[in-house]
Short mmCIF file of C-alpha atoms in Angstrom, two decimals:
data_model
loop_
_atom_site.label_atom_id
_atom_site.label_comp_id
_atom_site.label_asym_id
_atom_site.label_seq_id
_atom_site.Cartn_x
_atom_site.Cartn_y
_atom_site.Cartn_z
CA MET A 10 0.00 0.00 0.00
CA ALA A 11 1.26 3.47 -0.86
CA ILE A 12 1.53 5.41 2.39
CA LYS A 13 0.64 9.09 2.49
CA ASP A 14 1.42 11.77 5.03
CA GLU A 15 -1.16 13.67 7.05
CA GLN A 16 -1.69 16.16 4.19
CA GLY A 17 -2.58 13.29 1.83
CA ARG A 18 0.65 13.60 -0.17
CA PRO A 19 2.68 10.57 -1.26
CA SER A 20 5.11 9.37 1.40
CA LEU A 21 8.57 10.94 1.50
CA TYR A 22 10.37 8.01 -0.08
CA ARG A 23 7.97 8.10 -3.05
CA ARG A 24 8.46 11.85 -3.48
CA ILE A 25 12.22 11.33 -3.46
CA ALA A 26 11.91 8.52 -6.03
CA ASP A 27 9.70 10.71 -8.23
CA ASP A 28 12.19 13.60 -7.99
CA LEU A 29 15.07 11.34 -9.04
CA LYS A 30 12.98 9.86 -11.85
CA ALA A 31 12.24 13.38 -13.14
CA GLU A 32 15.95 14.29 -13.02
CA ILE A 33 16.80 11.13 -14.98
CA SER A 34 14.13 11.88 -17.60
CA ALA A 35 15.40 15.47 -17.87
CA GLY A 36 18.93 14.22 -18.55
CA THR A 37 20.50 15.35 -15.27
CA TYR A 38 21.63 11.74 -14.90
CA SER A 39 22.22 9.62 -18.00
CA ALA A 40 22.53 5.87 -18.50
CA GLY A 41 25.58 4.66 -16.60
CA ASP A 42 25.74 7.68 -14.28
CA ALA A 43 25.89 7.16 -10.53
CA LEU A 44 23.20 8.79 -8.42
CA PRO A 45 24.04 10.74 -5.26
CA SER A 46 24.90 8.60 -2.25
CA GLU A 47 22.48 7.71 0.52
CA SER A 48 24.11 10.21 2.86
CA GLU A 49 23.96 13.02 0.27
CA LEU A 50 20.27 12.44 -0.40
CA ALA A 51 19.49 12.05 3.29
CA GLN A 52 21.00 15.48 3.88
CA ARG A 53 19.23 17.02 0.87
CA TYR A 54 15.79 15.79 1.98
CA ASP A 55 16.39 15.82 5.74
CA ALA A 56 15.47 12.14 5.72
CA SER A 57 16.80 8.95 7.24
CA ARG A 58 19.01 6.64 5.21
CA GLY A 59 16.28 4.03 5.51
CA THR A 60 13.89 6.35 3.65
CA ILE A 61 16.50 6.88 0.94
CA ARG A 62 16.91 3.12 0.60
CA GLN A 63 13.13 2.81 0.13
CA ALA A 64 13.30 5.38 -2.68
CA PHE A 65 16.15 3.48 -4.33
CA ALA A 66 14.21 0.23 -3.98
CA ALA A 67 11.22 1.80 -5.79
CA LEU A 68 13.46 2.94 -8.65
CA ARG A 69 15.11 -0.48 -8.82
CA THR A 70 11.69 -2.18 -8.97
CA ASP A 71 10.78 0.09 -11.90
CA GLY A 72 13.99 -0.95 -13.67
CA ILE A 73 15.37 2.59 -13.65
CA ILE A 74 18.49 1.96 -11.58
CA SER A 75 20.77 -0.94 -10.70
CA SER A 76 22.75 -1.33 -7.54
CA ARG A 77 25.36 -3.55 -5.94
CA ARG A 78 26.11 -3.86 -2.26
CA GLY A 79 28.67 -1.23 -1.31
CA ALA A 80 28.37 0.63 -4.64
CA ARG A 81 26.44 3.70 -5.73
CA ARG A 82 23.19 3.25 -7.58
CA VAL A 83 23.61 3.55 -11.34
CA VAL A 84 21.07 4.66 -13.95
CA GLN A 85 20.14 1.78 -16.19
CA GLY A 86 20.50 1.89 -19.95
CA GLY A 87 17.73 0.51 -22.12
CA PRO A 88 14.12 0.95 -21.11
CA ARG A 89 13.06 4.29 -19.68
CA LEU A 90 9.89 4.83 -17.69
CA GLN A 91 7.08 7.19 -18.56
CA ASP A 92 4.32 7.38 -16.01
CA PHE A 93 0.82 7.18 -17.50
CA ALA A 94 -0.57 8.72 -14.33
CA ALA A 95 -0.02 11.89 -16.36
CA LEU A 96 -1.71 11.63 -19.76
CA LEU A 97 1.14 12.47 -22.15
CA SER A 98 1.19 12.35 -25.92
CA PHE A 99 3.67 10.10 -27.72
CA SER A 100 5.64 13.22 -28.67
CA ARG A 101 5.94 14.48 -25.10
CA TRP A 102 6.89 11.00 -23.91
CA GLY A 103 9.56 10.70 -26.59
CA ARG A 104 11.11 14.04 -25.70
CA ALA A 105 11.00 13.16 -21.99
CA ILE A 106 13.22 10.12 -22.58
CA GLY A 107 15.69 12.07 -24.71
CA GLU A 108 14.54 10.83 -28.13
CA GLU A 109 13.33 12.89 -31.08
CA PRO A 110 9.72 11.91 -31.87
CA SER A 111 8.28 12.21 -35.35
CA GLY A 112 5.60 10.69 -37.54
CA ARG A 113 4.96 9.53 -41.08
CA VAL A 114 1.37 9.76 -42.27
CA VAL A 115 0.26 6.76 -44.31
CA SER A 116 -3.35 7.89 -44.81
CA LEU A 117 -5.95 10.31 -43.47
CA ASP A 118 -9.44 9.60 -44.79
CA ARG A 119 -12.92 10.86 -44.03
CA ARG A 120 -15.43 8.02 -44.24
CA GLY A 121 -18.47 6.52 -42.61
CA ALA A 122 -17.79 5.13 -39.15
CA THR A 123 -17.89 1.37 -38.65
CA GLU A 124 -20.16 -0.11 -36.01
CA GLY A 125 -17.22 -0.56 -33.65
CA GLU A 126 -16.04 3.00 -34.15
CA ARG A 127 -19.55 4.32 -33.49
CA ASP A 128 -19.71 2.31 -30.27
CA HIS A 129 -16.34 3.52 -28.98
CA LEU A 130 -16.96 7.14 -29.96
CA ASN A 131 -20.65 7.25 -28.98
CA LEU A 132 -21.70 8.24 -32.49
CA PRO A 133 -25.09 7.76 -34.15
CA ASP A 134 -25.76 5.61 -37.19
CA GLY A 135 -24.55 7.28 -40.37
CA ALA A 136 -21.88 9.35 -38.58
CA TYR A 137 -18.62 10.17 -40.30
CA ILE A 138 -15.14 9.97 -38.82
CA TYR A 139 -11.61 10.82 -39.89
CA HIS A 140 -9.28 7.81 -39.78
CA LEU A 141 -5.53 8.37 -39.47
CA THR A 142 -2.85 5.75 -40.04
CA ARG A 143 0.56 6.98 -39.00
CA VAL A 144 3.96 5.44 -38.25
CA ARG A 145 5.56 6.88 -35.10
CA LEU A 146 9.33 7.13 -34.91
CA LEU A 147 11.92 7.83 -32.23
CA ASP A 148 15.20 9.22 -33.59
CA ASP A 149 13.98 8.23 -37.07
CA ARG A 150 13.43 4.57 -36.07
CA PRO A 151 9.89 3.19 -36.49
CA VAL A 152 8.54 1.91 -33.17
CA MET A 153 4.75 2.02 -33.56
CA VAL A 154 1.86 2.15 -36.00
CA GLU A 155 -1.17 4.11 -34.84
CA ARG A 156 -4.59 3.78 -36.36
CA THR A 157 -6.89 6.42 -34.89
CA ALA A 158 -10.52 7.30 -35.48
CA TYR A 159 -11.63 10.87 -34.68
CA PRO A 160 -15.20 12.18 -34.56
CA ASP A 161 -15.91 14.36 -37.57
CA ARG A 162 -15.51 17.69 -35.77
CA ILE A 163 -12.14 16.67 -34.26
CA GLY A 164 -10.93 15.02 -37.46
CA ALA A 165 -11.60 18.22 -39.41
CA LEU A 166 -9.10 19.97 -37.13
CA VAL A 167 -6.58 17.16 -37.54
CA ALA A 168 -6.92 17.41 -41.33
CA GLY A 169 -5.63 20.98 -41.11
CA MET A 170 -2.45 19.94 -39.30
CA ASP A 171 0.88 18.50 -40.37
CA PRO A 172 0.92 15.20 -38.42
CA ASP A 173 4.39 14.36 -39.77
CA ARG A 174 5.82 17.20 -37.71
CA GLU A 175 3.17 18.20 -35.16
CA SER A 176 1.86 16.47 -32.06
CA ILE A 177 -1.85 16.16 -32.73
CA THR A 178 -2.65 16.05 -29.01
CA GLU A 179 -0.64 19.17 -28.27
CA ARG A 180 -2.01 21.05 -31.28
CA LEU A 181 -5.61 20.16 -30.37
CA ALA A 182 -4.95 21.43 -26.85
CA GLU A 183 -3.83 24.74 -28.35
CA LEU A 184 -7.14 24.81 -30.23
CA GLY A 185 -9.11 24.29 -27.02
CA THR A 186 -9.65 20.51 -27.12
CA THR A 187 -8.43 18.92 -23.89
CA PHE A 188 -7.52 15.24 -23.65
CA ALA A 189 -8.48 14.56 -20.03
CA ASP A 190 -8.93 10.82 -19.49
CA ALA A 191 -8.01 7.61 -21.28
CA GLU A 192 -8.84 3.93 -20.99
CA HIS A 193 -6.07 1.56 -22.13
CA THR A 194 -6.37 -2.10 -23.10
CA ILE A 195 -3.07 -3.84 -23.83
CA ASP A 196 -2.48 -7.25 -25.36
CA ALA A 197 -0.22 -9.02 -27.84
CA VAL A 198 -0.94 -9.61 -31.53
CA ARG A 199 1.02 -10.86 -34.50
CA ALA A 200 2.17 -8.35 -37.08
CA THR A 201 0.08 -8.33 -40.21
CA ALA A 202 1.71 -7.88 -43.60
CA ASP A 203 0.71 -4.22 -43.43
CA ASP A 204 2.18 -3.80 -39.92
CA ALA A 205 5.41 -5.44 -41.02
CA ARG A 206 5.73 -3.25 -44.09
CA LEU A 207 5.20 -0.06 -42.11
CA LEU A 208 7.54 -1.02 -39.27
CA GLY A 209 10.24 -2.65 -41.39
CA ALA A 210 9.73 -5.94 -39.54
CA ARG A 211 8.85 -9.54 -40.35
CA PRO A 212 5.20 -10.54 -40.72
CA GLY A 213 3.99 -12.57 -37.78
CA ILE A 214 6.35 -11.18 -35.14
CA PRO A 215 4.72 -10.33 -31.78
CA LEU A 216 3.60 -6.74 -31.38
CA LEU A 217 2.23 -5.00 -28.30
CA ARG A 218 -1.21 -3.59 -29.04
CA GLU A 219 -2.63 -0.69 -27.07
CA ARG A 220 -6.28 0.14 -27.66
CA ARG A 221 -7.18 3.52 -26.22
CA ARG A 222 -10.29 5.64 -25.89
CA THR A 223 -9.64 9.23 -24.83
CA THR A 224 -12.26 11.66 -23.59
CA ASP A 225 -12.51 15.35 -22.77
CA PRO A 226 -13.20 16.63 -19.21
CA SER A 227 -16.96 16.08 -19.65
CA GLY A 228 -16.48 12.48 -20.82
CA VAL A 229 -17.11 13.07 -24.53
CA PRO A 230 -14.92 10.71 -26.65
CA LEU A 231 -12.23 12.46 -28.70
CA GLU A 232 -10.45 9.48 -30.24
CA TRP A 233 -10.44 5.72 -30.50
CA SER A 234 -7.00 4.38 -31.35
CA GLU A 235 -5.27 1.07 -31.89
CA ASP A 236 -1.49 1.41 -31.60
CA ARG A 237 0.87 -1.46 -32.38
CA TYR A 238 4.38 -1.29 -30.91
CA LEU A 239 7.50 -3.26 -31.76
CA GLY A 240 7.96 -5.51 -28.74
CA ASP A 241 11.75 -5.12 -28.69
CA GLN A 242 11.47 -1.33 -28.56
CA VAL A 243 8.60 -0.52 -26.19
CA ALA A 244 7.11 -2.34 -23.21
CA PHE A 245 4.45 -1.59 -20.61
CA THR A 246 4.39 -2.18 -16.87
CA VAL A 247 1.64 -1.71 -14.33
CA ARG A 248 2.27 -0.77 -10.70
CA ASN A 249 -0.70 -1.19 -8.37
CA SER A 250 -1.54 -0.06 -4.87
CA ALA A 251 -4.74 0.52 -2.95
CA ASP A 252 -4.87 4.17 -4.02
CA ARG A 253 -2.83 4.24 -7.21
CA ASN A 254 -2.93 2.32 -10.48
CA THR A 255 -0.14 3.43 -12.74
CA LEU A 256 0.52 2.28 -16.28
CA SER A 257 4.01 2.90 -17.59
CA ARG A 258 5.52 2.79 -21.05
CA TRP A 259 9.16 1.96 -21.73
CA HIS A 260 11.47 2.41 -24.70
CA SER A 261 14.48 0.19 -25.27
CA ALA A 262 17.56 2.04 -26.44
CA PRO A 263 19.22 0.90 -29.69
CA GLY A 264 21.10 -2.34 -29.19
CA SER A 265 19.63 -3.06 -25.77
CA ALA A 266 17.04 -5.57 -26.95
#
């Protein structure tokens, strides 16, 4: 169980772990760098060394650091954590882990919504949607194919953007459309011939599939998306407690798979 203080804030060790995680994501500490010692952090936070060890243990459980008895904790290479407790776009996540995100639009079509799309987007019979197929890249390497359906009014805004260079989520926010909540369903599928062609992979290899419905603050659906990730590039973890359910997305650095 995640323990909170009397003000309802996360416990001190969790706040310390989150601070260190943010510094790692910001590049203050890179893969292979040693973190400050227990005594240095204890002084910085006016905390006991036992509390610092709890913070290190949380980071080790998340795969962010490694440690050996008698040695300083070292930032891991390879996968990097992005906390889905904050709803971030792919672009913001990519930048947070030090990669350059981009996209390559395969198609953007306005058409009648399928029955499934109408159900997920709460649309009436005969409704139209915009459907976007786009390859997402990190440092020019394909890592995911997204296939997203937008209600007509949202899709019309997307059609006026440059999705190869812009973050759709961030641009829609600038236009007054707020992505507030999302439901994620994650499973494994085999790459279709189309997936393989777009990702430069072999047909039939396992892909991680994330199906996501995102809504605005009033609960109105803004998108229904099926994203397929290369399994050797991105992974997901879930950390649970009585008062926190956090989904995390990871990216494997080149050569770490």
